[in-house]
XYZ file of C-alpha atoms in Angstrom:
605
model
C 116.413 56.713 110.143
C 117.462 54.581 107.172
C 117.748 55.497 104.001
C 114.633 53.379 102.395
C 113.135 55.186 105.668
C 113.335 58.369 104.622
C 113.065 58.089 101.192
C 109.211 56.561 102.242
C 108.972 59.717 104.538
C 109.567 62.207 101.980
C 107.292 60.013 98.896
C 104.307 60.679 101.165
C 104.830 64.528 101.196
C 106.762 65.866 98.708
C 106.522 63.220 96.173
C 104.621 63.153 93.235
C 103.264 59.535 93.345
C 99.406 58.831 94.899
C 96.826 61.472 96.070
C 97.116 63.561 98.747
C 94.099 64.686 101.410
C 96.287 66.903 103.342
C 97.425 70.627 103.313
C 100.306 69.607 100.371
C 97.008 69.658 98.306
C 95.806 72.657 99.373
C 99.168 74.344 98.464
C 99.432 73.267 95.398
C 96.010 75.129 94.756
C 97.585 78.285 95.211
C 100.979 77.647 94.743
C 104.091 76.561 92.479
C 104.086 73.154 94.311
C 104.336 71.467 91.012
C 107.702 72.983 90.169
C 109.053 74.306 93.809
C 108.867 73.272 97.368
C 110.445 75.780 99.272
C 108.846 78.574 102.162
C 109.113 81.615 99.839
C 110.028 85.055 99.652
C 107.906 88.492 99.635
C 108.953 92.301 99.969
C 107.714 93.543 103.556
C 103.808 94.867 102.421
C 103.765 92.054 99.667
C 100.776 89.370 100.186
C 102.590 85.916 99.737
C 100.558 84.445 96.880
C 100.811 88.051 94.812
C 103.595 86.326 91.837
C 105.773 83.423 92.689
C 107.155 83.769 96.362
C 109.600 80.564 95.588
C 110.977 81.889 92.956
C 111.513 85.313 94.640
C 113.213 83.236 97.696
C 115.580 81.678 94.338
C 116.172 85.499 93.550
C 117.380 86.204 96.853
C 119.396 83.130 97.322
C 121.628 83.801 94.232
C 122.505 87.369 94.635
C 125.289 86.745 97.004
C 126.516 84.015 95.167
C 127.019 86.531 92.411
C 128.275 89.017 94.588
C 131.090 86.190 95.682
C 132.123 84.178 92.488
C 135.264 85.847 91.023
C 134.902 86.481 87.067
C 136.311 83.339 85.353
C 136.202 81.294 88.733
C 133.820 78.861 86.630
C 130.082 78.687 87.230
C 128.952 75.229 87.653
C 126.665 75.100 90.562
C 125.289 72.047 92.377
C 121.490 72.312 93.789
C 121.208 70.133 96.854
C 117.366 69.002 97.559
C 115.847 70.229 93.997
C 112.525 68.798 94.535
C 110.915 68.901 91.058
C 113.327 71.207 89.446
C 111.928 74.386 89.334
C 114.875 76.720 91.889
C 117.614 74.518 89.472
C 115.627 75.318 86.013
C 115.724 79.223 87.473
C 119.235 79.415 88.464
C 120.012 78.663 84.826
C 117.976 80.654 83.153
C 117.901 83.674 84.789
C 121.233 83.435 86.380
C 122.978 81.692 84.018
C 124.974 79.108 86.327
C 125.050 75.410 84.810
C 122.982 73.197 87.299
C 122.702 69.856 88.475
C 120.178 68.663 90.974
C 120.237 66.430 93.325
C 117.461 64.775 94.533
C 116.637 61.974 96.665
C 113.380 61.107 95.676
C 113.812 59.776 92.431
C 109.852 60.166 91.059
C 110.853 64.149 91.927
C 114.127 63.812 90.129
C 112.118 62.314 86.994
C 109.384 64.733 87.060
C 111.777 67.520 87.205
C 113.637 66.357 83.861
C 110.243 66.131 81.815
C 108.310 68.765 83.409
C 106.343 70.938 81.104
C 106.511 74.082 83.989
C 110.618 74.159 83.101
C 111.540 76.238 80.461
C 112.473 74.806 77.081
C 115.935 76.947 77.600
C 116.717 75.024 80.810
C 118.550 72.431 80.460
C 119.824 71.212 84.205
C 120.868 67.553 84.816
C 118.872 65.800 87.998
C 120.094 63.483 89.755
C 118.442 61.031 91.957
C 121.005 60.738 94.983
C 121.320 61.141 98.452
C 123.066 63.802 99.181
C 125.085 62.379 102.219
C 126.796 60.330 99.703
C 127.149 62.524 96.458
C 127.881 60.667 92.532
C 130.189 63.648 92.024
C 133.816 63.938 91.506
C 135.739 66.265 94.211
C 136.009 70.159 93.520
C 133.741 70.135 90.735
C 131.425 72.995 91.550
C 131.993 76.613 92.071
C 128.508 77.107 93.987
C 125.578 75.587 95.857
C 122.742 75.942 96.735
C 120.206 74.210 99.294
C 116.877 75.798 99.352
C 114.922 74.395 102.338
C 116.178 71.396 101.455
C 118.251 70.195 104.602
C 115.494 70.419 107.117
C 114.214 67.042 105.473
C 117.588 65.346 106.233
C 118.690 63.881 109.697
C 122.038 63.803 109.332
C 122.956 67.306 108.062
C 127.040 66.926 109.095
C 127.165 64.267 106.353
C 125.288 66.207 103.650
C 127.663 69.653 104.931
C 131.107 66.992 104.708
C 129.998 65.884 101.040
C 129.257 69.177 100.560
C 132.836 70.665 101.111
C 134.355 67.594 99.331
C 132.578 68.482 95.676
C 132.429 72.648 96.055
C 135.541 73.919 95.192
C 138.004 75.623 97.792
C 137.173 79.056 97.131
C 133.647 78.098 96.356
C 130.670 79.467 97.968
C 126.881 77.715 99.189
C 123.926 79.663 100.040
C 121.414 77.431 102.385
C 118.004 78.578 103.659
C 116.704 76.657 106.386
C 113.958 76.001 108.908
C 115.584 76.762 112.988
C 114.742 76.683 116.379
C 115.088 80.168 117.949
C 117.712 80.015 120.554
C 115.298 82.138 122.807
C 112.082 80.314 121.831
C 110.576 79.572 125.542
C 108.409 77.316 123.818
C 107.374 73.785 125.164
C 109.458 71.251 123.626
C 106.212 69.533 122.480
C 105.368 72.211 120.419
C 108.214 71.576 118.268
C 107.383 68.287 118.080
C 103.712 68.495 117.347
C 105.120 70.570 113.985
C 107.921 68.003 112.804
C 105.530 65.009 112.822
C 102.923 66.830 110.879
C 104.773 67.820 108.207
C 107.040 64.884 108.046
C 110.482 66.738 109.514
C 113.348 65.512 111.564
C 113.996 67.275 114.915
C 114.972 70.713 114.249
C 117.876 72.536 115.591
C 118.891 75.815 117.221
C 120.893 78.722 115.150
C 124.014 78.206 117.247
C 124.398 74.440 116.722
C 123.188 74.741 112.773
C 126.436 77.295 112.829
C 128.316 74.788 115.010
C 127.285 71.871 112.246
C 128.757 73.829 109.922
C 132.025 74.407 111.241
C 132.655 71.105 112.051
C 131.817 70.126 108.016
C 134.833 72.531 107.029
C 132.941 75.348 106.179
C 132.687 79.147 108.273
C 129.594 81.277 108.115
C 130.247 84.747 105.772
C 126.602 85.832 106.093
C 123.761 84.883 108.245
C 120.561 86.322 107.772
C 117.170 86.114 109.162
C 114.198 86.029 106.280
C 111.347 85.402 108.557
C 109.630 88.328 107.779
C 109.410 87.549 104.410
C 108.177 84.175 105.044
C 107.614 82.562 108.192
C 105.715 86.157 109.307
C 103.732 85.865 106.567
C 102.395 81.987 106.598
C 101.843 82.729 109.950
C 99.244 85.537 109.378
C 97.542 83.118 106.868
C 97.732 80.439 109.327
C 96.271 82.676 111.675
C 93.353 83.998 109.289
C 92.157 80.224 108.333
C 92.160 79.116 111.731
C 90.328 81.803 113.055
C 87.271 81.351 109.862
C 87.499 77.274 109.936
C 85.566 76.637 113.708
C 83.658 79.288 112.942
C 79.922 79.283 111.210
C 81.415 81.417 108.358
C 84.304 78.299 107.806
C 81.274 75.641 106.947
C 81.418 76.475 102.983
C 85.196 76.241 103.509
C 84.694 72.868 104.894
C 82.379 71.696 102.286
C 84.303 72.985 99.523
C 87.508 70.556 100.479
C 85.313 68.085 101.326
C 84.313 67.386 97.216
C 87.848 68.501 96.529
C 88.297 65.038 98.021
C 90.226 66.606 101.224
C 90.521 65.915 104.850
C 89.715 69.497 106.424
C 90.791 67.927 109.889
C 93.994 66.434 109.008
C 94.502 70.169 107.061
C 93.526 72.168 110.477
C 95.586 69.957 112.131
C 99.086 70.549 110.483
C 98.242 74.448 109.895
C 97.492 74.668 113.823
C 100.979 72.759 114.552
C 102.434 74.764 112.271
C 100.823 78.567 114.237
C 102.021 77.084 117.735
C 105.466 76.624 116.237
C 105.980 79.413 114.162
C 106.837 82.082 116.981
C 109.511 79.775 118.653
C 111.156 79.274 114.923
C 113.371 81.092 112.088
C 113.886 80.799 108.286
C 117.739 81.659 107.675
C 120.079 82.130 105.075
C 123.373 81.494 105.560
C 126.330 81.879 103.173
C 129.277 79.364 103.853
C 132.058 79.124 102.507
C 135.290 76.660 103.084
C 137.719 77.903 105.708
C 140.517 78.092 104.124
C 138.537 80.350 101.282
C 139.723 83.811 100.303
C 136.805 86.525 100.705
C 135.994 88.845 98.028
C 133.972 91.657 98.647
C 132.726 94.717 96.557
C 132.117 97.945 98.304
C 131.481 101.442 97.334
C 135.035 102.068 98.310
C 138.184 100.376 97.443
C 137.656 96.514 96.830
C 138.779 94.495 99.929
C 139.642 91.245 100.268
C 138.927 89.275 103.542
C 141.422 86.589 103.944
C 142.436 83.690 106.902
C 144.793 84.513 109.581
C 146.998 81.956 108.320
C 147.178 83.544 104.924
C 150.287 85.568 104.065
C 148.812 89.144 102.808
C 151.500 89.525 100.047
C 150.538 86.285 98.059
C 146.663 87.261 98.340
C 147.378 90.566 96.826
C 149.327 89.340 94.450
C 147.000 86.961 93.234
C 143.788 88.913 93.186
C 145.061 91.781 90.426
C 143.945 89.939 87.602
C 140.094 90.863 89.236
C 139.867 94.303 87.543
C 141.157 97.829 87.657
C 141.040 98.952 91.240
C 141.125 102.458 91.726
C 142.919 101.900 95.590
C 145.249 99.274 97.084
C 143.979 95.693 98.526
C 143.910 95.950 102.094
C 143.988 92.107 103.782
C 142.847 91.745 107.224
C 143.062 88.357 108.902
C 139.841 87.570 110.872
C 138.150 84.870 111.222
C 134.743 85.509 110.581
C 133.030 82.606 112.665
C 134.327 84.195 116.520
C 132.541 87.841 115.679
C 129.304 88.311 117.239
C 126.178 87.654 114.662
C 125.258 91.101 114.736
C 129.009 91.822 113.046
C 129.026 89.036 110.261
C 127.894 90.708 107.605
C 130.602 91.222 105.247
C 128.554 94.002 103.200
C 129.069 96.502 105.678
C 133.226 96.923 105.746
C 134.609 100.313 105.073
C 137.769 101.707 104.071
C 138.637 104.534 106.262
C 141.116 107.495 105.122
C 143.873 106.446 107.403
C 146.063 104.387 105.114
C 146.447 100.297 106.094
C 143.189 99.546 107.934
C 139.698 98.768 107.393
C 136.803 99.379 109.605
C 133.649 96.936 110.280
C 131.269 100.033 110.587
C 127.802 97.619 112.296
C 124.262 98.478 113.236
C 126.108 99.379 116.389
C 128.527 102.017 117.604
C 131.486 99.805 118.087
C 133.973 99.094 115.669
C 135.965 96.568 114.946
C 139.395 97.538 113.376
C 142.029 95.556 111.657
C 145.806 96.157 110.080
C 147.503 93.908 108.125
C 147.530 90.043 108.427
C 146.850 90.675 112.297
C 143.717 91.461 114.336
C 143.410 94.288 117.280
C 141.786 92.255 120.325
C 142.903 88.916 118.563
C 139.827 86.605 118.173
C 137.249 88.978 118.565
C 134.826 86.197 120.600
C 131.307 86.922 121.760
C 132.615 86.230 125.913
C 134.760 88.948 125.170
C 133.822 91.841 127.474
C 131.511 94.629 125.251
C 131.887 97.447 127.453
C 136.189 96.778 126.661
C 135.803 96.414 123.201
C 134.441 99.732 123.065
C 137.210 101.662 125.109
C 139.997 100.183 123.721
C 138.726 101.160 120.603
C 137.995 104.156 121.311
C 141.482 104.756 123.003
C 143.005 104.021 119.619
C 140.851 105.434 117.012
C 138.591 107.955 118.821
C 138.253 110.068 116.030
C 137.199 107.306 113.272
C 134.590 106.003 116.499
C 133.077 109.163 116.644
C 132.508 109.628 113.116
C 131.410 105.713 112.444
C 128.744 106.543 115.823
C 127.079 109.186 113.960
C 126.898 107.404 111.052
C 125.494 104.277 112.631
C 122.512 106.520 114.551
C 121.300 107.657 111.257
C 122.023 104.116 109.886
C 119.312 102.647 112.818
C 116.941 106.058 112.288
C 117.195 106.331 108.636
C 113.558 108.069 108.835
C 114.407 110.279 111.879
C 117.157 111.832 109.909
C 115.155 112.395 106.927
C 112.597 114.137 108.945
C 114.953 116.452 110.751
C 117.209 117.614 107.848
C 113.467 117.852 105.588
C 112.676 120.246 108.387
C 115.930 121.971 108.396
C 115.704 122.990 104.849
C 112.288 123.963 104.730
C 113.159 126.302 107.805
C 115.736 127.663 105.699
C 113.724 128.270 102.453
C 110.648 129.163 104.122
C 112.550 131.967 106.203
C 113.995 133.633 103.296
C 110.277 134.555 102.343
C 108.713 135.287 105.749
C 111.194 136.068 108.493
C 112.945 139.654 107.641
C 115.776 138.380 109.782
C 117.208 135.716 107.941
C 116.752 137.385 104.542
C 118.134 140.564 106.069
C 121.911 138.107 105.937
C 122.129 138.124 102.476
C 123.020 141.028 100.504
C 120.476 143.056 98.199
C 121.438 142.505 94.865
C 120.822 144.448 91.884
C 118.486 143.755 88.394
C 121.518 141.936 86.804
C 122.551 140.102 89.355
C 119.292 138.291 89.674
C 119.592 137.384 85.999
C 122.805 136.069 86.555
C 122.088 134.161 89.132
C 118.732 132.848 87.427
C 121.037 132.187 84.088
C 123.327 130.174 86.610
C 120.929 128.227 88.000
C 118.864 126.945 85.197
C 121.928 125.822 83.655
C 122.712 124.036 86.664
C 119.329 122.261 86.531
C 119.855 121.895 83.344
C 123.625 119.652 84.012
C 121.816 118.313 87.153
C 118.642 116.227 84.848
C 121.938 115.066 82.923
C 123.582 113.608 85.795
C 120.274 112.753 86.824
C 119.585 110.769 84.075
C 123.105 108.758 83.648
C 123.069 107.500 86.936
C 119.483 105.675 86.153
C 121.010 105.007 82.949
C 123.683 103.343 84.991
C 121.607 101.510 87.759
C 119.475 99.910 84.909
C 123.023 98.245 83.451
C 123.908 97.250 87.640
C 126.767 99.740 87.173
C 126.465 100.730 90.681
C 129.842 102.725 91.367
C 128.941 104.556 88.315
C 125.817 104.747 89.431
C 126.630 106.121 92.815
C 128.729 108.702 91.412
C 126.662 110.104 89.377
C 123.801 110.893 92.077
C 126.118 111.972 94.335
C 127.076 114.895 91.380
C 123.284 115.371 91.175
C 122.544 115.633 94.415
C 126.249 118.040 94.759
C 124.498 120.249 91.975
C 121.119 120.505 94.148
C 123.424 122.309 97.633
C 124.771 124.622 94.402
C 121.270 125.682 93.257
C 119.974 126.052 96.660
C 123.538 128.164 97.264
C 122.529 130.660 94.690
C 118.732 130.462 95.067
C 118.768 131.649 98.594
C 120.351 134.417 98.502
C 118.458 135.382 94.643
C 114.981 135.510 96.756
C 116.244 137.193 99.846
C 118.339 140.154 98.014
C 116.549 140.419 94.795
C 113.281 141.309 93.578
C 110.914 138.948 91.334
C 110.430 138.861 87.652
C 106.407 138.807 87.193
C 105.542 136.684 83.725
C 103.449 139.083 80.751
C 102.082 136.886 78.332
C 98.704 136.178 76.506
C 96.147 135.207 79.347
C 95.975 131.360 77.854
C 99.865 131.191 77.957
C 100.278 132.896 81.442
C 97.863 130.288 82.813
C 99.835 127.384 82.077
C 103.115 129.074 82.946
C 101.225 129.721 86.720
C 100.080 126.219 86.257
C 103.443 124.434 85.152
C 105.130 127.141 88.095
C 102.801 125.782 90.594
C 103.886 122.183 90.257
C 107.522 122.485 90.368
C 106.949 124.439 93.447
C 105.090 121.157 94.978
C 106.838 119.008 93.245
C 110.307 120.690 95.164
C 108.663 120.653 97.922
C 107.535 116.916 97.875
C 110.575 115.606 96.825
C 112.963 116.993 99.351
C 112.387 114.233 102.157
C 112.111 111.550 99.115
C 115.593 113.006 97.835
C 117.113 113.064 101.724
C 115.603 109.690 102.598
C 117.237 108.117 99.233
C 120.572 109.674 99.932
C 120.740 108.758 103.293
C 120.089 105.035 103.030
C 122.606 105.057 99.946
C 125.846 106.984 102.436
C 124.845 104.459 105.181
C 124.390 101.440 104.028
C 126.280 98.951 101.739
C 124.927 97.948 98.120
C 124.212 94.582 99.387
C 122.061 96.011 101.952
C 120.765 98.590 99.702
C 119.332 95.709 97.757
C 118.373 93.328 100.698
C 117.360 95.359 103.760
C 115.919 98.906 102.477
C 113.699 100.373 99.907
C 116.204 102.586 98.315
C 115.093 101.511 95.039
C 111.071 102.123 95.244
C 112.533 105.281 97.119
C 115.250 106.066 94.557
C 112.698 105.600 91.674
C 110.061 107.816 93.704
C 113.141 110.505 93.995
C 114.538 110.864 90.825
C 110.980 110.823 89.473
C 109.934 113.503 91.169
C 113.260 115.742 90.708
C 113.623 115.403 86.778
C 109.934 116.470 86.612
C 110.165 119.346 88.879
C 113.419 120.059 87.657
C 112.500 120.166 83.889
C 109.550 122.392 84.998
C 111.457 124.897 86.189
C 113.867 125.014 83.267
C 110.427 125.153 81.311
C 109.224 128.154 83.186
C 112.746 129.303 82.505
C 112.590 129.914 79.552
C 109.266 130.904 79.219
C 110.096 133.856 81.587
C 113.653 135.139 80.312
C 113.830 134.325 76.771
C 109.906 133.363 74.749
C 107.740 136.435 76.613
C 108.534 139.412 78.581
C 108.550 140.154 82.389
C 108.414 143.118 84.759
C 110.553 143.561 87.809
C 109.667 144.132 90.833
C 112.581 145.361 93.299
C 112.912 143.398 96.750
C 113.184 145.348 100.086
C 115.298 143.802 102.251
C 115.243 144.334 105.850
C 118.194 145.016 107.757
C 118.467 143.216 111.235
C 118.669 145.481 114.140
C-alpha cells in the first residue's frame, strides 16, 4: 500500500475532514474521539464509558516508562500515531515529559495543535510525518510511545527501525497494540471480515509482533495482556447492541440514528465483525527497549540492574552509583530477556535472595530461574528447553531457596485462599481463649496488676501502631513506597505484639466491668461494640492487604491487584477500631471507675 494509499485509508476513518455515517460517529457520541483514538483502559468492575477510558489506557502506558527512565536521563519523548493530540497533550501535563507527535494524517496533526479539548498548559509540537521515515535527528528522545497506533501501518519493521534510530540507546517505548491470538482457532475470514471494516492492515500473531521487534533492534522487557480492560469490555457492549438491534425493542434505536443522519446497517455491520473477531484477538502492551540497553529496575529489595551478556558487570556498577543511595550492592546478571518464556518476562517480579551474589526470578510459577554474575545457570534459558529439567537442576542447586520461592508463589496464585485460611486461623485462636477451657487453660492466671500492665502495654502499643499507621499513608500519598512499605510492615509487627499480650490478658485474667453515669456507659458499650466488629472485620482486609504486598512486586501491586482499594479499606478500618479501643481505654482506666471481676481458669486434664 502506498503512501497517498494509506494516507486516503486512514482520512476516511480517523480523519477529521467530511461526515461520517458509520460507527466512528457513534463513538464519538460517547466518547473522547475528538481528542483520542485509542481502545481504552478500565479497572476490572469499571463500565468503559464511566470517565475517560483513553486517557486511563495513557495512565497505564506511562507508568513503566517512569519506572525505567533514570533521573537526569532527559525526558523528551516522541508519540508515534498521535491522532488529534489528546495521549501527547496528557503525557505532558500530567507526566511532565516534553512531547512531539507524529502524525500521518496531517488534518489530525492540525487539529491537534489548535484543539480547544488540549489544555492551555500543553504545549506538544505535532508533526505531520510518516513514521517509517521520521523528520528527526538520531538519539534525540529518551521515550516513546505508540498507543494503538501501529495497527494502522503495514509496514511495522520500518516504523520499529526508525524507531530505534531516534530513541536513545538506553531509551525505552511502550506500544499497545491490536494481535492475533496465537491459539485463536478462528477462520481466517473472520479476521478479515474485521480489518476491512474498520480500515486495518492484516493483523499479526504475538510471536511474530515479538519477532518484528527483534529484528528492528529492540528486545521485549515487558509484555502484557490488557484485554480485560478493553477488548473484554467492547466486546460485552458489542454483544449487548447486537442482541437489542434485530430485535423489536432495537426499532427506536434504529430510528434514532436514522435522523442522526447514520447508517444503522453499515454500524451493525462493523460492530458484528468486530464480536466474531474479538475472541480470536489481544490488546498488548509491550515495553521495548534497544538491545544493547542497560535495565534498571526498582524493587522492594536492593536495586538491581539487568544488563546484556556482553556487558562487563564491573563497568555497569560503576556507572550506575550516581542513581541514589542504595542501601545493598548492585547485583548484574547477564540474561537476555527475549529467550525466557512469556510467563517469566516480567522484570517486576526479581528478588534478591539472602545468599550473597545472586538474584532470583521468583514467577507465577514454582520454578526459578537463578543467575550469578555476568553468566547465566542453563545458558539461554529458551522456551524448547525441557521444563521438567529446569526444575531439577534447580532444585539440585538451590533446594532450599525453591522451596521457600514455591510457597510463596502458591499464595502468590491464591492470594484469597490464604487470606481465608490464616482469617480462620486467628479467629480460632481468639475465639478459643473465650470458649474452649483448653486453650485458655495454656496460659497462666495472672493477677489484678498484671492485667493492668498488660492493658497499659497494649494501649500504648495501639497507640505507636495508629502512628505507624498513619506515616506509611502519609508516605504512599508522596509515592514513597519503600518508606511506605516499612512502615506497614512496623504496623502490622505491632498488631502480632498486641495480639501476644492480649491473649494471654483474656485467658489468665479477669475483666474490668465500666461504672459510669448510665448516658456515659451507653456510649462506652456502644463505642466498645464497634471496635469489637470493627477487629473483627478488618482482620481478612488487613491479611489480604499484607499478603498481596509480601508477594507481589510494586509494579504489580499497582497493575495486577487491588492492594490499594484493599489497603485503603484496611487501614481504614484499623485506625478506627484502633482509636476506639484507645478511646474505651481511657474511659475505663483513667476518666471513670471499674470493678474487677477475677477469671477462673481451667486447668487441662
Amino acid at each position: 500500500m502506498s503512501l497517498l494509499e494509506q494516507q486516503k485509508k486512514l482520512a476516511d476513518r480517523l480523519g477529521t475532514d467530511g461526515s461520517r455515517t458509520d460507527i466512528w460517529s457513534v463513538l464519538s457520541a460517547v466518547l473522547p474521539v475528538d481528542t483520542y483514538l485509542n481502545l481504552g483502559y478500565s479497572r476490572r468492575g469499571w463500565p468503559h464509558v464511566f470517565g475517560s477510558p483513553q486517557r486511563r489506557l495513557v495512565d497505564r502506558v506511562a507508568k513503566p516508562i517512569l519506572s525505567t527512565l533514570r533521573p537526569g536521563s532527559g525526558q523528551q519523548l516522541l508519540d508515534l500515531g498521535a491522532g488529534r493530540g489528546g495521549p501527547a497533550a496528557r503525557l505532558e501535563t500530567a507526566h511532565r515529559f516534553d512531547v512531539t507527535g507524529i502524525e500521518l494524517l496531517p488534518s489530525n496533526a492540525a487539529a491537534a495543535a489548535h484543539s480547544e479539548m488540549i489544555p492551555a498548559a500543553a504545549q506538544p509540537e505535532f508533526v505531520a510525518a510518516d513514521m517509517t521515515r521520521l523528520p528527526v535527528a538520531a538519539s534525540r528522545f529518551a521515550a516513546a510511545t505508540a498507543i494503538d497506533s501501529l495497527v494502522y501501518v503495514p509496514d511495522k519493521a520500518a516504523a520499529l527501525q526508525e524507531l530505534d534510530r531516534v530513541l536513545k540507546p538506553e531509551g525505552v517505548c511502550v506500544v499497545t497494540d491490536l494481535v492475533r491470538s496465537s491459539i485463536a482457532g478462528r477462520p481466517e475470514s473472520v479476521f478479515a471480515d474485521f480489518t476491512e471494516a474498520w480500515g486495518m492492515p492484516s493483523l499479526v500473531t504475538t510471536d511474530e509482533y515479538r519477532t518484528t521487534i527483534r529484528g528492528a533492534g529492540f528486545r521485549v522487557v515487558e509484555s502484557t495482556d490488557i484485554s480485560p480492560h478493553s477488548l473484554d469490555k467492547l466486546s460485552k457492549w458489542a454483544r449487548l447492541y447486537l442482541a437489542v438491534i434485530d430485535r423489536q425493542i432495537g426499532r427506536p434505536l434504529k430510528r434514532g440514528l436514522n435522523r442522526a443522519g447514520l447508517d444503522p446497517a453499515v454500524i451493525s455491520s462493523q460492530i458484528r465483525a468486530a464480536y466474531r473477531a474479538l475472541p480470536g484477538l489481544k490488546h498488548v502492551l509491550m515495553r521495548i527497549r534497544p538491545a544493547s540497553s542497560v535495565e534498571w529496575i526498582t524493587s522492594s529489595s536492593d536495586p538491581v540492574v539487568v544488563a546484556p551478556p556482553d556487558c562487563d558487570p564491573h563497568s555497569v556498577v560503576a556507572a550506575s552509583r550516581p542513581r541514589g543511595s542504595w542501601s545493598g550492592p548492585t547485583v548484574i546478571c547477564s540474561v537476555d530477556m527475549d529467550h525466557l518464556p512469556g510467563r517469566f518476562a516480567s522484570l517486576g517480579r526479581l528478588r534478591r535472595p539472602r545468599s550473597s551474589g545472586c538474584i532470583v526470578l521468583d514467577s507465577d510459577v514454582p520454578e526459578l530461574i537463578v543467575a550469578r554474575w555476568n553468566r547465566t545457570i542453563l545458558g539461554q534459558l529458551s522456551d524448547d528447553f525441557p521444563e521438567q529439567n529446569r526444575t531439577s537442576i534447580l532444585s539440585e542447586q538451590f533446594g532450599e531457596s525453591m522451596a521457600v520461592s514455591d510457597v510463596r508463589g502458591r499464595v502468590k496464585r491464591r492470594p484469597r485462599a490464604a487470606t481465608a485460611a490464616l482469617s480462620l486461623i486467628g479467629y480460632v485462636a481468639v475465639v478459643g481463649v473465650f470458649v474452649s477451657p483448653t486453650i485458655s487453660g495454656l496460659f497462666p492466671e495472672l493477677t489484678l496488676s498484671q492485667v493492668s500492665l498488660l492493658s497499659d502495654a497494649i494501649a500504648v502499643v495501639n497507640s505507636v501502631t495508629i502512628v505507624t499507621i498513619l506515616v506509611g499513608w502519609y508516605y504512599i500519598r508522596r509515592g514513597e513506597v519503600r518508606r511506605h512499605a516499612a512502615a506497614m510492615a512496623t504496623s502490622f509487627s505491632l498488631i502480632l505484639l498486641f495480639l501476644g499480650m492480649y491473649l494471654p490478658k483474656v485467658a489468665g485474667g479477669g475483666t474490668k466491668q465500666f461504672v459510669g453515669p448510665d448516658l456515659v456507659t451507653i456510649g462506652y458499650l456502644l463505642m466498645l461494640a464497634i471496635h469489637i466488629m470493627l477487629s473483627i472485620l478488618a482482620v481478612p482486609v488487613v491479611l489480604h492487604a499484607i499478603i498481596l504486598a509480601t508477594t507481589h512486586s510494586p509494579r504489580e501491586l499497582r497493575q495486577e491487584t487491588p492492594h490499594a482499594l484493599v489497603g485503603r479499606i484496611a487501614a481504614g478500618t484499623w485506625l478506627l477500631s484502633l482509636s476506639l479501643g484507645v478511646v474505651t481505654y481511657l474511659l475505663l482506666n483513667h476518666v471513670y471507675d471499674w470493678t474487677y471481676e477475677a477469671a477462673v481458669v481451667a486447668v487441662p486434664l
